[in-house]
């Protein structure tokens, strides 16, 4: 072992480097779509297994077509005896009972002549009829709507995306508004710029907007259109009709609807689902926009979706298909399951609602949960999660020898009452609240830290905690929550910070334009900023102190309109702030309402994430339609419980920690190995930087000391990152707290981490320190076996197996210097994943 | 000879020392002196020792200092030990509790000011350990002085009887210490019972009071929030916790009734004060429970302005109440009784009148961050004060039209309560304030001292004449003028050849201007001293109105003689400087002053290390001013550990003439 450790820098370095290179290349995500990006998915389509349905249904059951390009997507569902529902759209036959009135292309009905017809739909020996009315004049040629057809086509083909012409500076001199959010500007760009070459009514097919995406002319963005296909035809017809603009005159779209709605479970062999999208307009009309909508899947591993709205499942799991038409975004959640050989459910009754929801999902997806972890694993895990540090060998032995069935619950209670719990969870809040000397000053950081720690220690209800931060005024020294606004540069930053922390929403994109992937619009953004625009700050006579106050009447100017933005809250709409004192109070009141769909969910998800290494929504601060929870009922139940218990964080912690879900083993079995997100087992995760440093110090009995804090302060209890001038912490991803994003804390493993563990100065100096745990034991003549036992207890919360003990004893005995040999044994212990990971 | 030679004689006669720099005192033990006592106070610091006398201790109130001992600083392996000097100080029985500034003068200069307090608590020195087990046992009432340890805390053990009330407060920032102190009260098992940090009245310093239900032993912990080392003074006693006074100020020469605000205000009866005529702007007030042994220290602002005490009921922004009409000048004293309270005042001004409004709140212990709005009769906002990055802002406004105007007073954060008291001093008329850029200098025989003075104008843009009071036969000045529209000037003080050495003199710098037919006289003050006293809670403007001059022997001298210069030619100059043995060898900068137009000095103007000879060249242009120039002089500037010492040559006579025609 010693030889291995000392030679590492020569041979192992090269090997590790090469391995890391190989891994980094192999882990690059494979693109879901071809370079041309036109219409073909990269995966194969399997045939639909129709079987023998009890009945079939077609949606919509009755169709009215009012225009030549207003074809309708039909969706055929088969209902089976066992309650299963399958999408049979791809397998069904569609035959009009009268020829010449409509044409069915695939599963889409297109008008040919005015009149009424029934389309006979057959599948699996079943038959049903869809009544189709082609309204008079519907097939007369009329120009495509710029607003409802041309712009969606450009958006669907990706022309107005942020990577292409929708970027702030456009591409190749051609700049469209992002996702067609500014139609008036796009008219000018398409029709008037380039002396009409982009859209040439005199010779429509020579227009650049047709020739470039079809690659008739070089196009850096590759092929986006094919001559003659629907989108090409829309653009061509619009140009040929002299580019009519209906931005001001057309009825407004007021929303989109998707069929089937969320919740459909597709069980293999059923593995695909055709979607239909309908837009509603303010004149009361509706039309099928499936061919114009943009579809994306939140989890391509579970299911992909074609440009025509066909969702194809690949694996067990859930996905959200996000559908975008104009500025409207809706999601539909689909679950894909399959039978698993040898799957059998034999779990006892759930401990609490956490287990009930998790196990219901596992049963549905056919994952068998792992057994409960050992007492040693639980003892180690719960210490790391609640107080951040490893337990000492004596308390571990005491716990292991305790035979009481309630010992785990008692341990949870004891740890939650310990001061170390508040210190460790303050570290997590410190990350979120940008608690650093650079952000809030040296003294300010200490006072802010103390306030958070007291709030955690006293289990301040989360709504009060949020209210205190969001409405804080006064001296940043006398009223430390006021530092919340000290860390924000301006009202925009204050709103973005608040949205990310308390709404779990990354709303920054909507600052410059409507959010390209979410519902947030630019109006929403500035409407929310209005609640923070009154915040003012100034320096005081005391170095490092700031005074925060509000000056009601300060308005947020919408950069697009130049007018004051209307205060707006999600779910409530425009808010009248006239006469309100501090507008932040209105925001905070709304935020902490029990009905708020974000507030409680975001916090319970954050707590869950801290305990499991991943959130029910992951990342935990990125709630959005396109990032659905992996177990929505569980999230809802936790949030409901949180609200009902007065936003009591310790109650939620206790509830989760007591669940079987939390206490499951991290060992994967054949029936849950594939599960990485449904909590059928505990997912091991690397110790955080601070935990790692403390753990190394703990195992060796040599804790790191830090300046300007009380002597026994651990790395997990540091108020600010600046106090630790430790390369070890940097390498393992200690955040500098520059942003509120959880992503600033690096959790991935890296080559420098390996080097640090192999030969780093921190490890090396502690291993060779004569005062460390095992050198001291040798010096006082402790029995070698006992020393090794204590080493294992300190590192893993278990005694070594007979084999491990024998190997270590043999190695030490073969070495003329027992102390040096123990260094090697300890080095090996520290480099095991069992030590490096929380499991 | 084509070139002439100026020669310099070397003259130097100074007595040397190994220290040769202005002293620095950082700590006094004790730092508080009970009235009516004689106390031996040891000052700790650097850059002084037994050989650096004569010593002199200046104080802002009479302390009758008597030197007892001096011990030099010692450099050791484990760090240097501070120098010590001990004086016996006597505080009169009548001395008011409050802050006192002291400065130590040695042969080599005068120190920056250090704060002492006159306090009625007996003083002991901290011997507390950094663990509960090594806590120092103290008995109330007591004042404990010590330093917080690096990365640790000091612990004190107190024993209390059942029902006993103890007040505990710590001075850190108010002593000028760098620490931001924290106080904790702990049970014997280390459980935290009280934690206080910062105080709305005293900033970084904090305090608490507790009535103990049961008798027992408790621990008081003192530390810095950042675990830094620094001075502190811990007061433990039965004094009341007072926030501030109401009204915050009183008129000189008139009786005023003041009351206290704070948690214990209810047990403190109002009190009459009669501020005597004085230059002081603050009157210390001690708050003590009837029969109490210890007092809380508080400051009352005093001025000659007529006093107005707010009497309007509570009003708010939305429903403006009745404004109080006031005549200018005056000092408004009010209280923002409840959150959102707004006090309105109305006053009349003449067209073109300039009025200054000085906010006073935080500096006198009030909780309020004062915010002023100046409105015209139509309610139109003219100006505001209170949002800039300064405490106790001054709002200056020139009213273009005669009429009634409103002054609206509120808390910036719209708070209110008994501690939200304020004072606004309103003075019509254009004027100015003067600030001393520096307030301590070294002066050497035949030397010069340059005193930078800055003006802050209030509607007056004309010239300001600067003069000095406290001149002597050895010290003269021609005065100086801050030009119209400018804000800075340097006042030059010239020292006589026979200036006695090791004398500490203080002078005042006055500014004068005739403004709108009135004489305006202002004394320049030190912003640094003002800040120190403000932090101490006793913002007496008059204390900083002195400039300190310490006469020292210069480590070099020169004597230069004049001669003739010829147009179009250059003259070589060799200057010899004698450096006195046993004195430092500072770099000497040579500067020529009042050279005739067209004559420039060239060459190296600096003498370093042991160098005692400097060769210069005077370049005389063909257009140089002809004739006799008898006010030229050479100045040597030497920097002694950051303190500049300048000496001048006697005036030289330089005659510039045309070249003589050479006979062919």
mmCIF file of N, CA and C in Angstrom, chain B residues 277-316:
data_model
loop_
_atom_site.group_PDB
_atom_site.id
_atom_site.type_symbol
_atom_site.label_atom_id
_atom_site.label_comp_id
_atom_site.label_asym_id
_atom_site.label_seq_id
_atom_site.Cartn_x
_atom_site.Cartn_y
_atom_site.Cartn_z
ATOM 1 N N UNK B 277 -22.563 79.213 29.569
ATOM 2 C CA UNK B 277 -21.941 79.680 28.313
ATOM 3 C C UNK B 277 -20.570 79.039 28.158
ATOM 4 N N UNK B 278 -20.333 78.518 26.996
ATOM 5 C CA UNK B 278 -19.070 77.803 26.774
ATOM 6 C C UNK B 278 -18.950 77.531 25.283
ATOM 7 N N UNK B 279 -17.730 77.208 24.859
ATOM 8 C CA UNK B 279 -17.578 76.818 23.458
ATOM 9 C C UNK B 279 -18.011 75.367 23.247
ATOM 10 N N UNK B 280 -18.202 74.655 24.305
ATOM 11 C CA UNK B 280 -18.547 73.239 24.181
ATOM 12 C C UNK B 280 -19.922 73.083 23.551
ATOM 13 N N UNK B 281 -20.058 72.088 22.745
ATOM 14 C CA UNK B 281 -21.347 71.849 22.095
ATOM 15 C C UNK B 281 -22.068 70.649 22.696
ATOM 16 N N UNK B 282 -21.463 70.051 23.693
ATOM 17 C CA UNK B 282 -22.082 68.891 24.328
ATOM 18 C C UNK B 282 -21.954 69.019 25.844
ATOM 19 N N UNK B 283 -23.024 68.693 26.526
ATOM 20 C CA UNK B 283 -22.987 68.688 27.984
ATOM 21 C C UNK B 283 -23.211 67.247 28.446
ATOM 22 N N UNK B 284 -22.237 66.665 29.160
ATOM 23 C CA UNK B 284 -22.443 65.293 29.632
ATOM 24 C C UNK B 284 -23.531 65.250 30.700
ATOM 25 N N UNK B 285 -24.351 64.223 30.640
ATOM 26 C CA UNK B 285 -25.431 64.042 31.611
ATOM 27 C C UNK B 285 -25.351 62.623 32.150
ATOM 28 N N UNK B 286 -25.377 62.491 33.456
ATOM 29 C CA UNK B 286 -25.330 61.160 34.064
ATOM 30 C C UNK B 286 -26.736 60.764 34.493
ATOM 31 N N UNK B 287 -27.139 59.568 34.099
ATOM 32 C CA UNK B 287 -28.454 59.047 34.523
ATOM 33 C C UNK B 287 -28.221 58.001 35.593
ATOM 34 N N UNK B 288 -28.876 58.179 36.721
ATOM 35 C CA UNK B 288 -28.643 57.283 37.840
ATOM 36 C C UNK B 288 -29.976 57.023 38.544
ATOM 37 N N UNK B 289 -30.206 55.791 38.915
ATOM 38 C CA UNK B 289 -31.402 55.503 39.691
ATOM 39 C C UNK B 289 -31.293 56.198 41.049
ATOM 40 N N UNK B 290 -32.416 56.568 41.620
ATOM 41 C CA UNK B 290 -32.339 57.139 42.971
ATOM 42 C C UNK B 290 -31.615 56.160 43.898
ATOM 43 N N UNK B 291 -30.559 56.620 44.464
ATOM 44 C CA UNK B 291 -29.783 55.768 45.361
ATOM 45 C C UNK B 291 -28.836 54.837 44.645
ATOM 46 N N UNK B 292 -28.791 54.921 43.348
ATOM 47 C CA UNK B 292 -27.935 54.026 42.571
ATOM 48 C C UNK B 292 -26.469 54.374 42.698
ATOM 49 N N UNK B 293 -25.640 53.368 42.524
ATOM 50 C CA UNK B 293 -24.206 53.585 42.682
ATOM 51 C C UNK B 293 -23.543 53.965 41.362
ATOM 52 N N UNK B 294 -24.145 53.605 40.270
ATOM 53 C CA UNK B 294 -23.492 53.827 38.978
ATOM 54 C C UNK B 294 -24.420 54.579 38.050
ATOM 55 N N UNK B 295 -23.793 55.310 37.159
ATOM 56 C CA UNK B 295 -24.563 56.139 36.232
ATOM 57 C C UNK B 295 -24.367 55.673 34.799
ATOM 58 N N UNK B 296 -25.401 55.913 34.000
ATOM 59 C CA UNK B 296 -25.261 55.759 32.558
ATOM 60 C C UNK B 296 -24.796 57.098 32.001
ATOM 61 N N UNK B 297 -23.975 57.050 30.966
ATOM 62 C CA UNK B 297 -23.389 58.266 30.431
ATOM 63 C C UNK B 297 -24.169 58.702 29.199
ATOM 64 N N UNK B 298 -24.529 59.945 29.140
ATOM 65 C CA UNK B 298 -25.313 60.446 28.022
ATOM 66 C C UNK B 298 -24.855 61.856 27.670
ATOM 67 N N UNK B 299 -25.082 62.262 26.438
ATOM 68 C CA UNK B 299 -24.638 63.582 26.001
ATOM 69 C C UNK B 299 -25.831 64.435 25.603
ATOM 70 N N UNK B 300 -25.792 65.692 26.001
ATOM 71 C CA UNK B 300 -26.840 66.650 25.637
ATOM 72 C C UNK B 300 -26.204 67.715 24.748
ATOM 73 N N UNK B 301 -26.798 67.933 23.596
ATOM 74 C CA UNK B 301 -26.293 68.944 22.676
ATOM 75 C C UNK B 301 -26.642 70.331 23.229
ATOM 76 N N UNK B 302 -25.700 71.216 23.212
ATOM 77 C CA UNK B 302 -25.998 72.583 23.665
ATOM 78 C C UNK B 302 -25.586 73.562 22.579
ATOM 79 N N UNK B 303 -26.353 74.592 22.447
ATOM 80 C CA UNK B 303 -26.012 75.640 21.478
ATOM 81 C C UNK B 303 -26.730 76.906 21.894
ATOM 82 N N UNK B 304 -26.390 77.978 21.232
ATOM 83 C CA UNK B 304 -27.021 79.251 21.559
ATOM 84 C C UNK B 304 -28.333 79.447 20.810
ATOM 85 N N UNK B 305 -28.712 78.483 19.996
ATOM 86 C CA UNK B 305 -29.941 78.633 19.211
ATOM 87 C C UNK B 305 -31.164 78.569 20.116
ATOM 88 N N UNK B 306 -32.172 79.394 19.799
ATOM 89 C CA UNK B 306 -33.435 79.278 20.557
ATOM 90 C C UNK B 306 -34.006 77.875 20.421
ATOM 91 N N UNK B 307 -34.545 77.405 21.497
ATOM 92 C CA UNK B 307 -34.996 76.020 21.574
ATOM 93 C C UNK B 307 -36.474 75.906 21.212
ATOM 94 N N UNK B 308 -36.803 74.986 20.311
ATOM 95 C CA UNK B 308 -38.198 74.674 20.014
ATOM 96 C C UNK B 308 -38.396 73.199 20.310
ATOM 97 N N UNK B 309 -39.375 72.899 21.139
ATOM 98 C CA UNK B 309 -39.661 71.497 21.451
ATOM 99 C C UNK B 309 -41.002 71.141 20.827
ATOM 100 N N UNK B 310 -40.982 70.119 20.029
ATOM 101 C CA UNK B 310 -42.165 69.728 19.249
ATOM 102 C C UNK B 310 -43.350 69.445 20.157
ATOM 103 N N UNK B 311 -44.489 69.943 19.724
ATOM 104 C CA UNK B 311 -45.687 69.721 20.532
ATOM 105 C C UNK B 311 -46.864 69.254 19.699
ATOM 106 N N UNK B 312 -46.663 69.042 18.372
ATOM 107 C CA UNK B 312 -47.790 68.640 17.525
ATOM 108 C C UNK B 312 -48.168 67.209 17.814
ATOM 109 N N UNK B 313 -49.445 66.889 17.618
ATOM 110 C CA UNK B 313 -49.820 65.488 17.772
ATOM 111 C C UNK B 313 -49.238 64.672 16.636
ATOM 112 N N UNK B 314 -49.363 63.393 16.804
ATOM 113 C CA UNK B 314 -48.853 62.491 15.771
ATOM 114 C C UNK B 314 -49.594 62.743 14.463
ATOM 115 N N UNK B 315 -48.836 62.826 13.393
ATOM 116 C CA UNK B 315 -49.440 62.987 12.079
ATOM 117 C C UNK B 315 -48.834 61.955 11.170
ATOM 118 N N UNK B 316 -49.359 61.882 9.980
ATOM 119 C CA UNK B 316 -48.809 60.927 9.034
ATOM 120 C C UNK B 316 -48.723 61.568 7.666
#
